[in-house]
PDB file of C-alpha atoms in Angstrom:
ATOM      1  CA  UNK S   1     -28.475  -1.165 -74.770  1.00 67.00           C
ATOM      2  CA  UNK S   2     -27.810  -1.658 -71.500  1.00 81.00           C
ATOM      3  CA  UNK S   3     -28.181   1.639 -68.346  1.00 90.00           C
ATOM      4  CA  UNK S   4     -28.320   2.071 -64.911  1.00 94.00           C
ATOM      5  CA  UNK S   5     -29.712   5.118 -63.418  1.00 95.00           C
ATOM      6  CA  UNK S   6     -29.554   6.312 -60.508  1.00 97.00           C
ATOM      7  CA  UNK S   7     -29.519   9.883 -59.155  1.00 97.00           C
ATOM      8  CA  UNK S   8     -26.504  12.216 -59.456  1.00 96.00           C
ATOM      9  CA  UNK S   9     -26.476  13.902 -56.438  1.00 97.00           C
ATOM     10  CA  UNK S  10     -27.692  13.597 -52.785  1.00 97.00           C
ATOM     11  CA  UNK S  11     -27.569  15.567 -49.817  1.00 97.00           C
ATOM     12  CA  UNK S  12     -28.652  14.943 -46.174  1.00 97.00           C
ATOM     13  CA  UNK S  13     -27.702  15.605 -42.844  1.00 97.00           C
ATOM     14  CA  UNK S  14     -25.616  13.697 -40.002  1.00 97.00           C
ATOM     15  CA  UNK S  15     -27.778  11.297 -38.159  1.00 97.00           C
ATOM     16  CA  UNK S  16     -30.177  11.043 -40.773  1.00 97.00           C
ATOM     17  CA  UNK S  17     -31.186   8.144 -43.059  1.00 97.00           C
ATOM     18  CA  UNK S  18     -30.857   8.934 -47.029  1.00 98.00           C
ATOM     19  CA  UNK S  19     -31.654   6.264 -49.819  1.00 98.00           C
ATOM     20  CA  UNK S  20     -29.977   5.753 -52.973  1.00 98.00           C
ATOM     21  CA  UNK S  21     -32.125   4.175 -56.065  1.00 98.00           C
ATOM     22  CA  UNK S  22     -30.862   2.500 -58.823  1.00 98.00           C
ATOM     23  CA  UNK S  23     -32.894   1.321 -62.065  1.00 97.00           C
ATOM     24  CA  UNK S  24     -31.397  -1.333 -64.629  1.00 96.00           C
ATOM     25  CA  UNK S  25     -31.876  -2.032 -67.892  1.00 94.00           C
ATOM     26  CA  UNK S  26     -29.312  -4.886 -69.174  1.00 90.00           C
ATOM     27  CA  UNK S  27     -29.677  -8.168 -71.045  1.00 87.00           C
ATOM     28  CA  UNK S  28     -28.422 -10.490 -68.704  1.00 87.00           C
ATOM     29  CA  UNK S  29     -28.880 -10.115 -64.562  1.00 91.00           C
ATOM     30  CA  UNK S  30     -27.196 -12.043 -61.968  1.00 93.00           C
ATOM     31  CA  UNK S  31     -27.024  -9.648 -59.453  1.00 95.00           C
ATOM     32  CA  UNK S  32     -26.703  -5.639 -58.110  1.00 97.00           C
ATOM     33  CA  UNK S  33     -24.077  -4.880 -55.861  1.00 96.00           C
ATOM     34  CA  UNK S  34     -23.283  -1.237 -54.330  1.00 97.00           C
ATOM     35  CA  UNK S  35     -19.688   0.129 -54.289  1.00 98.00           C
ATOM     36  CA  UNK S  36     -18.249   3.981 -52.755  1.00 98.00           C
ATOM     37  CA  UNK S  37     -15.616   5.653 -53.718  1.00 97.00           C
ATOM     38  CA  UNK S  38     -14.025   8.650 -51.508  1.00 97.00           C
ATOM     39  CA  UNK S  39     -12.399  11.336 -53.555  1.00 93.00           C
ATOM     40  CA  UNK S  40      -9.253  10.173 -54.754  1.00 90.00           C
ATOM     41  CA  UNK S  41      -9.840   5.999 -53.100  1.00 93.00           C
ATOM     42  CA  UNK S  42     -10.476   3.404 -54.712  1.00 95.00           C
ATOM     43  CA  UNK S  43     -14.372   1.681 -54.978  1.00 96.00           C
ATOM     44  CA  UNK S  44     -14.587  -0.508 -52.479  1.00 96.00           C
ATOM     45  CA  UNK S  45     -17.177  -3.196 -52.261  1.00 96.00           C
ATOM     46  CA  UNK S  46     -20.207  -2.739 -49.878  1.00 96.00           C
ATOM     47  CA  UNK S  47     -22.764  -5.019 -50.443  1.00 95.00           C
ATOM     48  CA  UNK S  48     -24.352  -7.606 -53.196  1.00 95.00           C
ATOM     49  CA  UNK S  49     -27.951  -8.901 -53.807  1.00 96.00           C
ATOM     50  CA  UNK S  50     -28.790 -11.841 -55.792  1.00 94.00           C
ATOM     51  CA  UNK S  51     -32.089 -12.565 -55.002  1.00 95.00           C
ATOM     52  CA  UNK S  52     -34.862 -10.319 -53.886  1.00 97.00           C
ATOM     53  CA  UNK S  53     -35.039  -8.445 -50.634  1.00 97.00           C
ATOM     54  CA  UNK S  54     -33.314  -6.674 -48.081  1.00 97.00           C
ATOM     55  CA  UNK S  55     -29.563  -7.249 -47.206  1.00 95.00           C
ATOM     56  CA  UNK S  56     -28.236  -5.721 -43.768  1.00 94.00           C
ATOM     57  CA  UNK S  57     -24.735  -4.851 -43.186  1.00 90.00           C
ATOM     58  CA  UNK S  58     -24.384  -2.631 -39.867  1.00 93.00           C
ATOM     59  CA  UNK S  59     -25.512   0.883 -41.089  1.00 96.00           C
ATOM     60  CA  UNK S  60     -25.672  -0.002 -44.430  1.00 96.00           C
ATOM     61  CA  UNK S  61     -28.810  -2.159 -45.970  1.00 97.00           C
ATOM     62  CA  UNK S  62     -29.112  -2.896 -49.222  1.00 98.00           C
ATOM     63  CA  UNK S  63     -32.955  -3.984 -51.498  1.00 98.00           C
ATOM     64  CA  UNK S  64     -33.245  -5.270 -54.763  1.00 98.00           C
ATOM     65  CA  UNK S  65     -36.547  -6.040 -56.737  1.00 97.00           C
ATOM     66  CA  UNK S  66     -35.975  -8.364 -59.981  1.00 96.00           C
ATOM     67  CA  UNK S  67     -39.323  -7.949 -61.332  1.00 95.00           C
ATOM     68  CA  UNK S  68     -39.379  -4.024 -60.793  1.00 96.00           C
ATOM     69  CA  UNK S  69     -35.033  -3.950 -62.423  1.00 96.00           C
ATOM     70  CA  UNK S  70     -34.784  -1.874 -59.071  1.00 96.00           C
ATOM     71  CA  UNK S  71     -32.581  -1.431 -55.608  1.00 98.00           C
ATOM     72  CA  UNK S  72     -31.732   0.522 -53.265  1.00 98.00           C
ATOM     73  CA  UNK S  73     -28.690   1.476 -51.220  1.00 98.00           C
ATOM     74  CA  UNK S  74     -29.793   2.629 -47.366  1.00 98.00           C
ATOM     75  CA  UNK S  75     -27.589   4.206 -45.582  1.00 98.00           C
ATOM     76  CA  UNK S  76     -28.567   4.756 -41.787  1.00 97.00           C
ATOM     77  CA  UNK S  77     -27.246   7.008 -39.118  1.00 97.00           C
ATOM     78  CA  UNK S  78     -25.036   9.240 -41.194  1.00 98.00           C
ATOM     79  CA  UNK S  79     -21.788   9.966 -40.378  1.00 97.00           C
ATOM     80  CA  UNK S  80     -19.237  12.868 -41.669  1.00 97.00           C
ATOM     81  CA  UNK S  81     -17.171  10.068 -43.558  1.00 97.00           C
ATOM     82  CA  UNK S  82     -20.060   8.525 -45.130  1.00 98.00           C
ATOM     83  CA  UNK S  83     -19.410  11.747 -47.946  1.00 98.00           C
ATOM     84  CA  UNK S  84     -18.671   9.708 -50.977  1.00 98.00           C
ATOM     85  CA  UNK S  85     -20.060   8.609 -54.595  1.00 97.00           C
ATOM     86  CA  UNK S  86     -21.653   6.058 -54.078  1.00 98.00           C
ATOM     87  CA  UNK S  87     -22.253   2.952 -57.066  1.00 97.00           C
ATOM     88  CA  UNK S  88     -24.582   0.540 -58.522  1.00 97.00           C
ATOM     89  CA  UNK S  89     -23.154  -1.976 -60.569  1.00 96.00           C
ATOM     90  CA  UNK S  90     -24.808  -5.233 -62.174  1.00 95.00           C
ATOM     91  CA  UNK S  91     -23.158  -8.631 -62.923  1.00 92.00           C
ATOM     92  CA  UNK S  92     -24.725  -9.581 -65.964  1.00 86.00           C
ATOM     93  CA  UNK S  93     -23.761 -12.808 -66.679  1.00 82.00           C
ATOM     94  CA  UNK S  94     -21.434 -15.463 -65.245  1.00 76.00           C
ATOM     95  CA  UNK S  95     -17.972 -13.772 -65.847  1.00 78.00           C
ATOM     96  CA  UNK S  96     -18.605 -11.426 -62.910  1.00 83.00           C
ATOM     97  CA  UNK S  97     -17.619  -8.673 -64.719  1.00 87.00           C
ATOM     98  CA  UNK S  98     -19.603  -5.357 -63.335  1.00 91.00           C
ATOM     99  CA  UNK S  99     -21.623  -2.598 -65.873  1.00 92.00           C
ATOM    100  CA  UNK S 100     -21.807   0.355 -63.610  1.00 93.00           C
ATOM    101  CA  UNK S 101     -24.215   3.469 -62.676  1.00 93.00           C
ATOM    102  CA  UNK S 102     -22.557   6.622 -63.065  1.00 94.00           C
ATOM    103  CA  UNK S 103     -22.703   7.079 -59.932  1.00 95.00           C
ATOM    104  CA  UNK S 104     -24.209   9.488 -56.830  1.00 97.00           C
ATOM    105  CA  UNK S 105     -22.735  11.810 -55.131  1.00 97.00           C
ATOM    106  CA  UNK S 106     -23.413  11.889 -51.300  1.00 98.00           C
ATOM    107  CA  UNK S 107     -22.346  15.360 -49.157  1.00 98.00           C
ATOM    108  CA  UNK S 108     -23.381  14.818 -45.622  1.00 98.00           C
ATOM    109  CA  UNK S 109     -24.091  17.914 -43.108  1.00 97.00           C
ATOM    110  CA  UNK S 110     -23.342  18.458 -39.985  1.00 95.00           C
TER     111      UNK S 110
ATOM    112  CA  UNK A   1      -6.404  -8.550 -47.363  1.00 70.00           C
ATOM    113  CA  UNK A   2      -6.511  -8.584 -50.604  1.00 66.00           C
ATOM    114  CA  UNK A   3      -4.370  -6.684 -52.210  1.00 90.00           C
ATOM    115  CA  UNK A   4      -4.411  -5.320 -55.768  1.00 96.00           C
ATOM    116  CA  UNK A   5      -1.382  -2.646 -57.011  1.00 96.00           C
ATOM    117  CA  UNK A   6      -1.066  -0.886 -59.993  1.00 96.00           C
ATOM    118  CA  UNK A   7       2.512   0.065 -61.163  1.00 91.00           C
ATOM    119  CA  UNK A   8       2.181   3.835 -61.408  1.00 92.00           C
ATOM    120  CA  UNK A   9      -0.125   6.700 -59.341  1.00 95.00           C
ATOM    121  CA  UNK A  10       0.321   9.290 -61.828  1.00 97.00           C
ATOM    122  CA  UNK A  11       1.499   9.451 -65.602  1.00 97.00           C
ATOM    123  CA  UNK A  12       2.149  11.493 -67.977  1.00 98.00           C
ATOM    124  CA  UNK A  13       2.366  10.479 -71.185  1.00 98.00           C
ATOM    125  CA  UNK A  14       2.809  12.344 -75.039  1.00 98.00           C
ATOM    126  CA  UNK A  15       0.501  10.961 -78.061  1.00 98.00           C
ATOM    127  CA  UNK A  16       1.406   8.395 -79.899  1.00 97.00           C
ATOM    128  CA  UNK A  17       3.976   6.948 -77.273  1.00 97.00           C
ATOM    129  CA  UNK A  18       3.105   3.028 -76.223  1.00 97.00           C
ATOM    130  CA  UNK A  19       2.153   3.469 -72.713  1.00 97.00           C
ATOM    131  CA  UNK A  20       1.986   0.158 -70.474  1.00 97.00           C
ATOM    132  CA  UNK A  21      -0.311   0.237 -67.388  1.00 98.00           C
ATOM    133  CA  UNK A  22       0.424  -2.933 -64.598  1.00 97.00           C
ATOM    134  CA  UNK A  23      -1.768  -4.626 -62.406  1.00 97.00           C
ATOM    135  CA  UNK A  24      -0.818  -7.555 -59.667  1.00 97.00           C
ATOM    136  CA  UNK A  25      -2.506  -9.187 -57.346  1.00 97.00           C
ATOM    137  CA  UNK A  26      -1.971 -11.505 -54.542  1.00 95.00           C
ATOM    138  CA  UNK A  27      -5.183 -13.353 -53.886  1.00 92.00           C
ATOM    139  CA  UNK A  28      -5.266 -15.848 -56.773  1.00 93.00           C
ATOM    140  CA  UNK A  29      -8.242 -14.634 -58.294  1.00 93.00           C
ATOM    141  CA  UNK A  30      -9.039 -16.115 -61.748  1.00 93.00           C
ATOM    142  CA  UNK A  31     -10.853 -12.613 -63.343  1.00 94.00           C
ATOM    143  CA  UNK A  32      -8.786  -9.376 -63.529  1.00 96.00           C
ATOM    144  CA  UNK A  33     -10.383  -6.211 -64.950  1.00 97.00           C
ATOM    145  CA  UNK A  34      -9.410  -3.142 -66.481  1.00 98.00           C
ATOM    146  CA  UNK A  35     -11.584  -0.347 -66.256  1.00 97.00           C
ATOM    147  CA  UNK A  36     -11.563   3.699 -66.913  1.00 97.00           C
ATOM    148  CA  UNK A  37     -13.396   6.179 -64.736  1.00 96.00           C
ATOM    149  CA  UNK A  38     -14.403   9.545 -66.098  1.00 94.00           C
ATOM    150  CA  UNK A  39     -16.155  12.351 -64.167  1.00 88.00           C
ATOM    151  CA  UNK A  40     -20.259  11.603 -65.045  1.00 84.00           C
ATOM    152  CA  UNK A  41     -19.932   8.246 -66.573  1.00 86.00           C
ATOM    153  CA  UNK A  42     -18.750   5.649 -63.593  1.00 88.00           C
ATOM    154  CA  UNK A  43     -16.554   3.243 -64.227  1.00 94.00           C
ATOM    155  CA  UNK A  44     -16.581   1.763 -67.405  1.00 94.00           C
ATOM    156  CA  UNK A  45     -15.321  -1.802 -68.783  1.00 94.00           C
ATOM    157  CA  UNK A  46     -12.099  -1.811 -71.115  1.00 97.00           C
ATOM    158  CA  UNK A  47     -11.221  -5.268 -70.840  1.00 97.00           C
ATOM    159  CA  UNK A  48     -11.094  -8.393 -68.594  1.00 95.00           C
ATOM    160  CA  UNK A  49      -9.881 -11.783 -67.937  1.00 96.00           C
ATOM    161  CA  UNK A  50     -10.743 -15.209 -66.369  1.00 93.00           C
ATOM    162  CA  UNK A  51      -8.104 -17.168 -67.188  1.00 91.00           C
ATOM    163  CA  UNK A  52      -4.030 -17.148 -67.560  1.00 92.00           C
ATOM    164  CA  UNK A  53      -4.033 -15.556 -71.598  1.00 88.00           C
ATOM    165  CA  UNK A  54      -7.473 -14.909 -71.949  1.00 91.00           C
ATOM    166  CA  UNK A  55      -8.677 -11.767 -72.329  1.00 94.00           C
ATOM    167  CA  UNK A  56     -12.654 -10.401 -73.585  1.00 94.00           C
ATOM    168  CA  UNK A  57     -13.432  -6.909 -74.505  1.00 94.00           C
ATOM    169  CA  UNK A  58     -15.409  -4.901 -72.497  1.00 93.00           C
ATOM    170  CA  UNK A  59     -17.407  -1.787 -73.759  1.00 91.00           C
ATOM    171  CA  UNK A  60     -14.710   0.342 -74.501  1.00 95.00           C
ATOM    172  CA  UNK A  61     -11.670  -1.887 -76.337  1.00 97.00           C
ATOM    173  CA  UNK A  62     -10.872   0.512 -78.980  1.00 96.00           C
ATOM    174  CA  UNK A  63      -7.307   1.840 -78.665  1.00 96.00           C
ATOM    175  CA  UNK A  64      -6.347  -0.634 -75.855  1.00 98.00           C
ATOM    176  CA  UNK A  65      -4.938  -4.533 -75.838  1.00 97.00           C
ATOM    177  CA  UNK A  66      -4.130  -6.310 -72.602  1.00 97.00           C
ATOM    178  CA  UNK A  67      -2.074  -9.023 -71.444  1.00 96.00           C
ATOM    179  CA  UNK A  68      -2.091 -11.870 -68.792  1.00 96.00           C
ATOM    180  CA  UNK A  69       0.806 -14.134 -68.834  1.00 95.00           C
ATOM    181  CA  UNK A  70       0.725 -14.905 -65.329  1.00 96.00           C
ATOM    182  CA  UNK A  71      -1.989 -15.262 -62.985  1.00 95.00           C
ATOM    183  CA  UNK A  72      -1.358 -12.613 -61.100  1.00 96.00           C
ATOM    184  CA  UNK A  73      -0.538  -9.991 -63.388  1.00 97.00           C
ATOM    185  CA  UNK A  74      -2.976  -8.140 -65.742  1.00 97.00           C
ATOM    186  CA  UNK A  75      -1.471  -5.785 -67.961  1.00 97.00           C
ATOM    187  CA  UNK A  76      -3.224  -2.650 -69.931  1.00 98.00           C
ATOM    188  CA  UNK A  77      -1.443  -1.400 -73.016  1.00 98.00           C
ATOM    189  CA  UNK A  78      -2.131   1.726 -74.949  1.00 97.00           C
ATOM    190  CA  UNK A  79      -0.621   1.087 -78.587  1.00 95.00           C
ATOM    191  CA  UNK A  80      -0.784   4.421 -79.407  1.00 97.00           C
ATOM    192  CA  UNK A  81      -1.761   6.851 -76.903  1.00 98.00           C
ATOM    193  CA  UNK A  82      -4.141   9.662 -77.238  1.00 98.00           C
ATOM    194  CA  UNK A  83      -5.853  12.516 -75.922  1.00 97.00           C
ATOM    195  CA  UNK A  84      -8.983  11.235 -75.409  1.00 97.00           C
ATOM    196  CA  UNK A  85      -7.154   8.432 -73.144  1.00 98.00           C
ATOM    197  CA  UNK A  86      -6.617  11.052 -70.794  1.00 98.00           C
ATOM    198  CA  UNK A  87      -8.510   9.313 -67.257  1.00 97.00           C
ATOM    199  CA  UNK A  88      -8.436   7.451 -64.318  1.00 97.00           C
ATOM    200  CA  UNK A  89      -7.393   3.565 -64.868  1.00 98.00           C
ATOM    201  CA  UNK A  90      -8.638   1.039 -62.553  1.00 98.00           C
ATOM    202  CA  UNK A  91      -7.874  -2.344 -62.432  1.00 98.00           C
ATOM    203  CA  UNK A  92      -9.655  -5.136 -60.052  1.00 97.00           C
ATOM    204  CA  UNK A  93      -9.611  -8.444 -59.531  1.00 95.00           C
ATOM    205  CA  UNK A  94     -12.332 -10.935 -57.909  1.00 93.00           C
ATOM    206  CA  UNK A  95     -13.183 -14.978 -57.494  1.00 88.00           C
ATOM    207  CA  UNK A  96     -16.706 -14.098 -57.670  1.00 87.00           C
ATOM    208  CA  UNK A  97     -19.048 -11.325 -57.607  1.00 89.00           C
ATOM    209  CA  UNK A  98     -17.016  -8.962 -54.846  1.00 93.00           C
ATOM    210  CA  UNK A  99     -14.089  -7.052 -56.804  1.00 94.00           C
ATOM    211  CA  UNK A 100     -11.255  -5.666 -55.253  1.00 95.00           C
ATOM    212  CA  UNK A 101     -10.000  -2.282 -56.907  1.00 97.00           C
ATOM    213  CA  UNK A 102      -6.004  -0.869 -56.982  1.00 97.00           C
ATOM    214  CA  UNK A 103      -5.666   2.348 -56.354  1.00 95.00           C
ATOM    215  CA  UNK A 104      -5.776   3.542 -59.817  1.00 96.00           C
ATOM    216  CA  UNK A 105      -3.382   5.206 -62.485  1.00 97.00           C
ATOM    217  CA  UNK A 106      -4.278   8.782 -63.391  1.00 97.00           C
ATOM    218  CA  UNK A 107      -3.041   9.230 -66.872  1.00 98.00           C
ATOM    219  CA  UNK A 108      -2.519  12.376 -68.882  1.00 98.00           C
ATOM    220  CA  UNK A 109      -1.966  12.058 -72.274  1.00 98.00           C
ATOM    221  CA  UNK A 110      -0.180  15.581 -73.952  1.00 97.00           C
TER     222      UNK A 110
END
């Protein structure tokens, strides 16, 4: 079958840094990106790895490591609107279409 | 911007009715994707398409068809709805690897 896991719930304060893992398990790979949803929005699209490493969008950086099936979403200097699920999602295979994590949950502190 | 719009925010629906979800978009992207979101599961895969009348299942076909006459529109039909198709209906569109969401039907099926 095919999975991603990653972890259902995570909590940190403003200003802080918080990671976000995400395992995979499918039969094909070309890539993990990371999408978040607000309550009641739509996913939006934040970043995409292809090949291994570290990609760096503003506050948001994102890791993946093809031998381990493993990435990471880092989020850095939290804000108050950064409170959102947050998703992995892997293209398999060259149709793009996206099997997704079920997703983490992200509540952010003052 | 892309934009992606989906024909109805809410509906209400009672089983066994035909129920027709829309989906246009405006950036002539090739795939279009229909997905349904339930709380704890993400986003999951009902069907997609890369091409003008093509269409693939996804991981969830059962109950559903779709239909793409035109580029830009990707259309989700229930043929007979049910209770269990009570959720949140997404539909995106992409060129490559980023997808671009609408902002969703929530159905309820009575």
């Amino acid at each position: 079958g095919q999975s991603l896991e990653q972890p259902s719930e995570v909590t940190a304060v403003e200003g802080a840094i918080v990671q976000i893992n995400c395992t995979y398990q499918t039969s094909g790979f070309y890539g993990l990106s990371w999408y978040q949803q607000h309550d009641g929005g739509a996913p939006t699209f934040l970043s995409y790895n292809g090949l291994d490493g570290l990609e760096e969008t503003g506050r948001f950086s994102s890791f993946l490591s093809r031998s381990d099936s493993y990435g990471y979403l880092l989020l850095q200097e939290l804000q108050m609107k950064d409170s959102a699920s947050y998703f992995c999602a892997v293209i398999g295979d060259s149709s793009y279409k996206l099997i997704f994590g079920s997703g983490t949950r992200l509540l952010v502190r003052p | 911007d892309v934009k992606v719009t989906q024909s109805s925010r809410y509906l209400v629906k009672r089983t066994g009715e035909k129920v027709f979800l829309e989906c246009v978009q405006d950036m002539d992207h090739e795939n279009m994707f229909w997905y349904r979101q339930d709380p704890g599961l993400g986003l999951r895969l009902i069907y997609f398409s890369y091409d003008v009348k093509m269409k693939e299942k996804g991981d969830i076909p059962e109950g559903y068809s779709v239909s793409r006459e035109k580029k830009e529109r990707f259309s989700l039909i229930l043929e007979s709805a049910s209770t269990n198709q009570t959720s949140m209906y997404l539909c995106a569109s992409s060129a490559a690897y980023e997808q671009y969401f609408g902002p969703g039907t929530r159905l309820t099926v009575t």
